CSV table of C-alpha atoms in Angstrom, one decimal:
chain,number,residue,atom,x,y,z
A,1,UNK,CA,0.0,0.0,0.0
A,2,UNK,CA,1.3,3.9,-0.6
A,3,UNK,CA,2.0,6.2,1.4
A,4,UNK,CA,-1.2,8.5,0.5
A,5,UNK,CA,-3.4,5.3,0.7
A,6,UNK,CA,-2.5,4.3,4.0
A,7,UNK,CA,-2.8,8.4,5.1
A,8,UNK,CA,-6.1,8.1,3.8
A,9,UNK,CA,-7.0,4.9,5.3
A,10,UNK,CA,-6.0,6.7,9.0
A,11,UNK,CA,-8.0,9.1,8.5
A,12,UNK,CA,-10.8,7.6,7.9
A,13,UNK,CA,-10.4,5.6,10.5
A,14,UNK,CA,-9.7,8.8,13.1
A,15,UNK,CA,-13.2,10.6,11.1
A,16,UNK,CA,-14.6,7.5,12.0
A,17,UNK,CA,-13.6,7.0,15.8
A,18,UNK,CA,-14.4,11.2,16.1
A,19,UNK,CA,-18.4,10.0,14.4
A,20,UNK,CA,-19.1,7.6,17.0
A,21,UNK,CA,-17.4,9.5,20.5
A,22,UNK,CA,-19.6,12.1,18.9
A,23,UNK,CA,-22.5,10.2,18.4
A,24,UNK,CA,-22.0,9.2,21.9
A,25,UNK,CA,-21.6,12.4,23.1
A,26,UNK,CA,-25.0,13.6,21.7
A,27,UNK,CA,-26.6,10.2,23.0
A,28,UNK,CA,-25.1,10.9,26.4
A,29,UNK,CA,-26.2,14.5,26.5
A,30,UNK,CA,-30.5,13.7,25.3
A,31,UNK,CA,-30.2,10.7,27.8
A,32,UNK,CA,-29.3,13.2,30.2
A,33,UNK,CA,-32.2,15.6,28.9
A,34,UNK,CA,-34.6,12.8,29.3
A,35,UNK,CA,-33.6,12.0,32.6
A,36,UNK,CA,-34.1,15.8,34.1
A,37,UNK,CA,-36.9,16.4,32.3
A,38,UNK,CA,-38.3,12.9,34.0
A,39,UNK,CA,-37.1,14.3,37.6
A,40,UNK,CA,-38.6,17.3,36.6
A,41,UNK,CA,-42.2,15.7,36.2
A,42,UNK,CA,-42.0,13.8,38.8
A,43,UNK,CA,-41.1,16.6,41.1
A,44,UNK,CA,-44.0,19.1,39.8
A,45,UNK,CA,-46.2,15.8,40.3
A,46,UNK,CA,-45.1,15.6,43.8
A,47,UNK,CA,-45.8,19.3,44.4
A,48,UNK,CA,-49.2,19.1,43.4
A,49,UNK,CA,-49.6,16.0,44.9
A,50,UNK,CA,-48.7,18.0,48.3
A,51,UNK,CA,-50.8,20.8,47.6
A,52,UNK,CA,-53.9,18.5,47.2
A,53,UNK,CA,-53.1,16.8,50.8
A,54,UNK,CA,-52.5,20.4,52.2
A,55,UNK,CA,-56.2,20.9,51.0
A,56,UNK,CA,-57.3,17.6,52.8
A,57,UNK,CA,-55.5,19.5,55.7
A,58,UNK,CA,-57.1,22.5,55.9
A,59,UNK,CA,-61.1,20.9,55.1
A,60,UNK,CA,-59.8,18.1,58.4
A,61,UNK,CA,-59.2,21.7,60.4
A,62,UNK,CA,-62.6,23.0,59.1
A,63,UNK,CA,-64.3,19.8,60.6
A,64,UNK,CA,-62.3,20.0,63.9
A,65,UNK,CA,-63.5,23.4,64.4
A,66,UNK,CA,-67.1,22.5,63.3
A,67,UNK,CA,-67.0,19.7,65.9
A,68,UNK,CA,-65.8,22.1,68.6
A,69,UNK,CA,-68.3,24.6,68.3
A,70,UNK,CA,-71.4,21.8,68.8
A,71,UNK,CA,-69.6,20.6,71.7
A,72,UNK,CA,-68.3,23.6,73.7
A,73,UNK,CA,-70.2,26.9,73.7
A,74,UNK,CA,-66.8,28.8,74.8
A,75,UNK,CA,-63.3,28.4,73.1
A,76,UNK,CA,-60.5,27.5,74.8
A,77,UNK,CA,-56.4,26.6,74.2
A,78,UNK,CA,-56.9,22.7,75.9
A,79,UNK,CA,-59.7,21.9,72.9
A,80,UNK,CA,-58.6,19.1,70.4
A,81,UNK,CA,-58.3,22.1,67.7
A,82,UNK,CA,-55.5,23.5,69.2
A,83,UNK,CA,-53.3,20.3,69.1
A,84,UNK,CA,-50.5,20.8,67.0
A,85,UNK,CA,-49.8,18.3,64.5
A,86,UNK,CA,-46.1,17.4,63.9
A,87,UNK,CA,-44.8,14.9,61.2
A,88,UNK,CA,-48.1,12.8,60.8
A,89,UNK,CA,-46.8,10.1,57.7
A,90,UNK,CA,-49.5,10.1,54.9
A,91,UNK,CA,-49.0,7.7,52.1
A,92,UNK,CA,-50.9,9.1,48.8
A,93,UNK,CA,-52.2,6.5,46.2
A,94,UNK,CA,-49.5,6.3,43.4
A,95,UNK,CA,-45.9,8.2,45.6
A,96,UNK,CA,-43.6,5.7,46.2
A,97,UNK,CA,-42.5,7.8,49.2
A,98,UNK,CA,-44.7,8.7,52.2
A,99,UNK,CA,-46.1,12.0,53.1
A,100,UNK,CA,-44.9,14.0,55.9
A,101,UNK,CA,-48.1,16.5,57.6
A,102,UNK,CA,-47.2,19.5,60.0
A,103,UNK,CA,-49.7,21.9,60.8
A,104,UNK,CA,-51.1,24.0,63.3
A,105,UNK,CA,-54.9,25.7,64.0
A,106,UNK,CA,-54.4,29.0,65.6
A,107,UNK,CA,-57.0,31.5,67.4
A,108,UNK,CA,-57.1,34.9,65.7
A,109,UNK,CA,-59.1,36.5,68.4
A,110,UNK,CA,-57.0,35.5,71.2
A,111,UNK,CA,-55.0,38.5,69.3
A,112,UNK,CA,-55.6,42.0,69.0
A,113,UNK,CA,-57.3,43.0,66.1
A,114,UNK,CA,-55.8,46.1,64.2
A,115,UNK,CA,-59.2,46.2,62.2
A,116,UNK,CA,-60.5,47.7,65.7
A,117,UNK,CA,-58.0,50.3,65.0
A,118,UNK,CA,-61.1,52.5,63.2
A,119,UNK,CA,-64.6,52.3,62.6
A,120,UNK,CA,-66.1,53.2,58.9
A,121,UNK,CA,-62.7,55.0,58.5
A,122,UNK,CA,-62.5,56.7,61.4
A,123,UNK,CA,-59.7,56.0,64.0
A,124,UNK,CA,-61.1,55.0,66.8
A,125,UNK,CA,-59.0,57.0,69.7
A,126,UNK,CA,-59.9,54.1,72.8
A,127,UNK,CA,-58.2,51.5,70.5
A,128,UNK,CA,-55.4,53.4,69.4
A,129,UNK,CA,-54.4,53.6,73.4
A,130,UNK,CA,-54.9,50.0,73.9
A,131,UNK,CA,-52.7,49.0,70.8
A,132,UNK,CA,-50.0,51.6,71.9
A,133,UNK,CA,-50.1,49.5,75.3
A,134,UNK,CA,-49.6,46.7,73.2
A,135,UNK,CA,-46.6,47.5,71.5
A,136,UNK,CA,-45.0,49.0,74.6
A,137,UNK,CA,-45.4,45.5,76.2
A,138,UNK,CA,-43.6,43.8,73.3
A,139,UNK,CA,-41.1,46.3,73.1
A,140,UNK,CA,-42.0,48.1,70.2
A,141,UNK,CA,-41.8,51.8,69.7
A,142,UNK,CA,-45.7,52.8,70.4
A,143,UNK,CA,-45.1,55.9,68.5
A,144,UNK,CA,-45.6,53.8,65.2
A,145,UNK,CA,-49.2,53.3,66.2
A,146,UNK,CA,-51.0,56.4,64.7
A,147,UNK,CA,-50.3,55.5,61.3
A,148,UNK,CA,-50.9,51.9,61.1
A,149,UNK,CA,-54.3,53.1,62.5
A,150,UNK,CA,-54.6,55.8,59.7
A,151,UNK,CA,-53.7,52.9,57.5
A,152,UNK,CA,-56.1,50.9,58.3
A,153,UNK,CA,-58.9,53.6,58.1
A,154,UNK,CA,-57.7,54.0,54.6
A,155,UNK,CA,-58.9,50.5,54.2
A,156,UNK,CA,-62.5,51.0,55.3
A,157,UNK,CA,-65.2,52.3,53.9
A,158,UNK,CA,-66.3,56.0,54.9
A,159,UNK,CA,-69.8,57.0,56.4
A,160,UNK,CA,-70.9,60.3,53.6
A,161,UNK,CA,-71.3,62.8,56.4
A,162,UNK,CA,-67.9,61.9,57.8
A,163,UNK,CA,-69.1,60.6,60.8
A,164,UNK,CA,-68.5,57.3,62.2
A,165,UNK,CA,-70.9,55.5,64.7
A,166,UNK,CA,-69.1,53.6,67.2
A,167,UNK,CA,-69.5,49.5,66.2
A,168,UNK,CA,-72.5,48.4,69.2
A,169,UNK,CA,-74.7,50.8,69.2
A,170,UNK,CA,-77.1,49.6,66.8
A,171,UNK,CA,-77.0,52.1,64.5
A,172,UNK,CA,-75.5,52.5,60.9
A,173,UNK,CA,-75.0,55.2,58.3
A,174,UNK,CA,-76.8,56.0,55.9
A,175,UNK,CA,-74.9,55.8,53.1
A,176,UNK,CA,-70.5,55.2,53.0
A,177,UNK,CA,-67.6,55.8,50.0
A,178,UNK,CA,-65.5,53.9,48.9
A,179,UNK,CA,-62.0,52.9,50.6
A,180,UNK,CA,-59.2,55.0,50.0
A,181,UNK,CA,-56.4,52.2,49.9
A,182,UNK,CA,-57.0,48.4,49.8
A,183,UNK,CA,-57.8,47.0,52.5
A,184,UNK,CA,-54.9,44.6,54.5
A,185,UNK,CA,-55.4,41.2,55.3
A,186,UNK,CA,-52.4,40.2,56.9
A,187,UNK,CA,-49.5,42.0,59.2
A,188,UNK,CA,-47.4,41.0,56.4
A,189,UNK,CA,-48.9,43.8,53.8
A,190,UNK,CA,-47.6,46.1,56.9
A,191,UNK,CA,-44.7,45.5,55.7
A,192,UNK,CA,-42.4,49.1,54.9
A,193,UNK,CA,-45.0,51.2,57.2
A,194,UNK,CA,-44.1,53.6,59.7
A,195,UNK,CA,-40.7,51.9,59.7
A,196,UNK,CA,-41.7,48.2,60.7
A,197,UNK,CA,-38.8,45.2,59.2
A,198,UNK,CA,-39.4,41.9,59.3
A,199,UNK,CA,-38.7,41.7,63.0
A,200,UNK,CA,-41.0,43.9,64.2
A,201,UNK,CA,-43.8,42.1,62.4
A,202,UNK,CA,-42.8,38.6,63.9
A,203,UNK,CA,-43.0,40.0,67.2
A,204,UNK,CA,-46.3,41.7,66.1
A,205,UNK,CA,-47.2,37.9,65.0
A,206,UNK,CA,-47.9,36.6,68.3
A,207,UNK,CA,-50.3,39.2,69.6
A,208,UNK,CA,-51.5,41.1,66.7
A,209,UNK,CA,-53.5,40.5,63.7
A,210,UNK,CA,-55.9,41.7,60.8
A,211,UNK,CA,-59.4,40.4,60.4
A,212,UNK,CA,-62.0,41.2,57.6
A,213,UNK,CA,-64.2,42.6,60.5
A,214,UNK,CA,-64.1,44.3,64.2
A,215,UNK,CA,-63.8,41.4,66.2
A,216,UNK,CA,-63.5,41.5,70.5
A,217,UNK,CA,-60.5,39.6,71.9
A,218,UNK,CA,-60.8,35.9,73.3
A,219,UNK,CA,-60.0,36.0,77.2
A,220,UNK,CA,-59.4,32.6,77.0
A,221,UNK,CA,-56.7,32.0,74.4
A,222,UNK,CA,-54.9,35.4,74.2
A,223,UNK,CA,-51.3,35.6,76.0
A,224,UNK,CA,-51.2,38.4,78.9
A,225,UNK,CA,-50.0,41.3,76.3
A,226,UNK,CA,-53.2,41.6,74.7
A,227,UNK,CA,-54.9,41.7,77.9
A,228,UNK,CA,-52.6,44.3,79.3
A,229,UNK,CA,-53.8,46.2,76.0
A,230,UNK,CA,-57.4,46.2,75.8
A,231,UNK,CA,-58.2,46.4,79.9
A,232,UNK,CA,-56.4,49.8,80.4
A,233,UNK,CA,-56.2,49.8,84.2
A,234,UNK,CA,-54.8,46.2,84.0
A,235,UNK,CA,-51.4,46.5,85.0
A,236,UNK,CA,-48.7,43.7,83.0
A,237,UNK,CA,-47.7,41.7,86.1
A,238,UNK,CA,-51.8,41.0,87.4
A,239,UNK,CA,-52.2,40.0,83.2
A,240,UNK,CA,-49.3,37.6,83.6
A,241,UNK,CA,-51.2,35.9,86.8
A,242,UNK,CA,-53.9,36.1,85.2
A,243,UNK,CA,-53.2,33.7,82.4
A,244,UNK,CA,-51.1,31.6,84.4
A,245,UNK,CA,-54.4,30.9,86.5
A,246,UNK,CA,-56.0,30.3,83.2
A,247,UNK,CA,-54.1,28.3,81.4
A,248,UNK,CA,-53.5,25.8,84.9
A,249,UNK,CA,-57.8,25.1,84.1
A,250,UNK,CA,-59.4,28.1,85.3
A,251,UNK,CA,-61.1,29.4,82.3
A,252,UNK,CA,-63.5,32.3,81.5
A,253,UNK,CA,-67.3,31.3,81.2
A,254,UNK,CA,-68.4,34.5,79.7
A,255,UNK,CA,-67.4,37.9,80.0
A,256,UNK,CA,-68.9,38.8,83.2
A,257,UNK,CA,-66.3,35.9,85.1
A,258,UNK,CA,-63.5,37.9,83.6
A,259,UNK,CA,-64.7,40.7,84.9
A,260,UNK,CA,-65.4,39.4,88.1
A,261,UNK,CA,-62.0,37.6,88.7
A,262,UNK,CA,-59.9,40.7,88.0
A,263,UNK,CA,-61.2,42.0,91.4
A,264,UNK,CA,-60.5,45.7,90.7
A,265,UNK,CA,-63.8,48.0,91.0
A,266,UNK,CA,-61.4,50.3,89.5
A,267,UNK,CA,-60.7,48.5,86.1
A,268,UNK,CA,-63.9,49.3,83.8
A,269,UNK,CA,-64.3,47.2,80.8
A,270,UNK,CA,-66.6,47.4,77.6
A,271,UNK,CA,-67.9,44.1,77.9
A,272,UNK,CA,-68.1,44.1,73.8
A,273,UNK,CA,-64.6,44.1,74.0
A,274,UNK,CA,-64.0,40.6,74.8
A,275,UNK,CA,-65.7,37.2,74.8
A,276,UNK,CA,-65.0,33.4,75.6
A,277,UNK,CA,-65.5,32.3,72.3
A,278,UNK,CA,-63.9,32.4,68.5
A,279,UNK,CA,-65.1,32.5,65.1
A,280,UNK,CA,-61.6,33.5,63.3
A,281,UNK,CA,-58.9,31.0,63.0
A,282,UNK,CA,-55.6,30.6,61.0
A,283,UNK,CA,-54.4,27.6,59.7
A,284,UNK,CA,-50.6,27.4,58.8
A,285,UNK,CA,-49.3,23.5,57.1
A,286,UNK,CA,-46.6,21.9,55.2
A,287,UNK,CA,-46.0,19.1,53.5
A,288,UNK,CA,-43.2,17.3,52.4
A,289,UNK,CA,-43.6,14.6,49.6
A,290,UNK,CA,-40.0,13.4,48.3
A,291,UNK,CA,-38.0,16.8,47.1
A,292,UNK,CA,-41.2,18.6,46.9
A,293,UNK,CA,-42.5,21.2,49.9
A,294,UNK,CA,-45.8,22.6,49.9
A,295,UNK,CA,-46.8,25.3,52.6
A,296,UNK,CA,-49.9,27.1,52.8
A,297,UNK,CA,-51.5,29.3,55.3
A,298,UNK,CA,-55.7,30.1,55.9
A,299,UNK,CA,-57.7,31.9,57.2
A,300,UNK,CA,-61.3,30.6,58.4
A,301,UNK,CA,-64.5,32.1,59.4
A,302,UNK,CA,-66.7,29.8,62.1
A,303,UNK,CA,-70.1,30.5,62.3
A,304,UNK,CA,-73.3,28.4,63.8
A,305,UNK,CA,-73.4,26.8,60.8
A,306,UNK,CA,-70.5,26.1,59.1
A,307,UNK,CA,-66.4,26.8,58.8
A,308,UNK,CA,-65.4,28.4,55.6
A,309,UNK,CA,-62.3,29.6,54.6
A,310,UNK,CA,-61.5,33.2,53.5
A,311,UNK,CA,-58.6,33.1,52.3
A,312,UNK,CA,-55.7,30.8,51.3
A,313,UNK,CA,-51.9,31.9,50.3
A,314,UNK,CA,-48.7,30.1,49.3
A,315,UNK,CA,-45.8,30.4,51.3
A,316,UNK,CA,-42.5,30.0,50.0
């Protein structure tokens, strides 16, 4: 053989060798493809798989609270709906892996309600004191109060003459404007306000909150800050014995037996101010299926009828 036919020969037999490592290359590289795209699927499957048991989550909650209400005519914290749930193993039709369920049904009014804040877009100057004693207690600068309070009145509709009747006594206005700003529906969307981070709105968390409506505050279920708040003459340290007597079994029958027990002809109290019982409730879960988290967070509405939720979000 020549010299040129033997070059030629290796060099078809190097274009050949570079065709097949090529060949494999792109093989390799779809195989590859295939096999995120498959993890892929099966990841967003697992997702929605654990958004659906999130939804079986939230309509058990619905039917624990539903339960509650025929059996107890107060709410308290030592109900069955107040039971955390941690880790509870599910195992969905069609996951090869279990389900893992944490969630938690939390009282609303045993908080104080910064929709109290104003009335038909008025501020309301009695609950503006009592959420400046709040804040105070949790070591929060009180001096922020006045304009989450005009924030929230932007968020309300407006009686026409201005005027705001005050929310129990039984009358209403004639006719009311439209909201100047959105209304809020969590202390998240306080976010930015008056200067409160993150922090500040965690520490908020535990004894604050915003409902659709005016709601009074749960004697039984809220911690000793919010009572400090809303009975004015209650000094911090009696609140704090308070609740520890409480939560050891002595709960509230009505309003009247909180009244009575703080033995202080001195303290006055709107009795519309507080009850024994709830009708707002949050609901926070998660779910983890495989690689895939799901985490949502409700609000319900309990009436004598039924438990319905208000609104669900997403959290990331």
């Amino acid at each position: 053989m020549t010299h040129p036919a033997r070059h030629q020969k290796g060099m078809a037999v190097i274009a050949a060798l570079l065709v097949v490592a090529a060949a494999a290359v792109i093989a390799s590289t779809m195989l590859r493809g295939q096999s995120e795209r498959a993890q892929l699927v099966m990841s967003e499957r697992s997702r929605v798989q654990a958004q659906w048991l999130l939804l079986g989550g939230i309509d058990w909650a619905r039917q624990i609270l539903r339960d509650d209400a025929r059996h107890s005519p107060i709410t308290r914290a030592d109900q069955p709906w107040a039971m955390p749930i941690v880790d509870l193993r599910l195992d969905p039709p069609g996951e090869p892996d279990p389900a893992v369920l944490s969630g938690r049904i939390e009282d609303e009014q045993g908080k104080f309600n910064l929709q109290n804040l104003a009335f038909q877009g008025q501020v309301d100057p009695r609950q503006l004191v009592a959420f400046e004693r709040l804040l105070q207690a949790l070591n929060l600068r009180p001096s922020i109060a006045p304009d989450i309070a005009r924030r929230i009145a932007a968020g309300q509709p407006m009686a026409v003459d201005g005027t705001a009747q005050s929310p129990g006594d039984g009358t209403a206005a004639k006719a009311v404007t439209p909201p100047r700003a959105p209304g809020l529906q969590s202390l998240a969307d306080l976010r930015g306000l008056a200067g409160l981070d993150e922090q500040a709105i965690q520490r908020l968390d535990c004894c604050a909150t915003i409902l659709p409506d005016q709601s009074p505050v749960n004697v039984n279920t809220a911690p000793a800050e919010v009572l400090y708040a809303v009975v004015t003459q209650l000094p911090l340290g009696q609140a704090v014995a308070l609740v520890a007597e409480r939560d050891r079994g002595r709960y509230f029958n009505d309003a009247a037996d909180f009244v009575n027990r703080l033995a202080d002809p001195r303290i006055k109290l709107d009795k519309d101010s507080v009850s024994t019982d709830s009708q707002w409730f949050s609901l926070a879960g998660i779910v983890r299926l495989g690689r895939a988290t799901a985490a949502m967070r409700a609000l319900l509405e309990r009436d004598d009828q039924s438990t319905s939720i208000v609104w669900i979000r997403e959290v990331n």
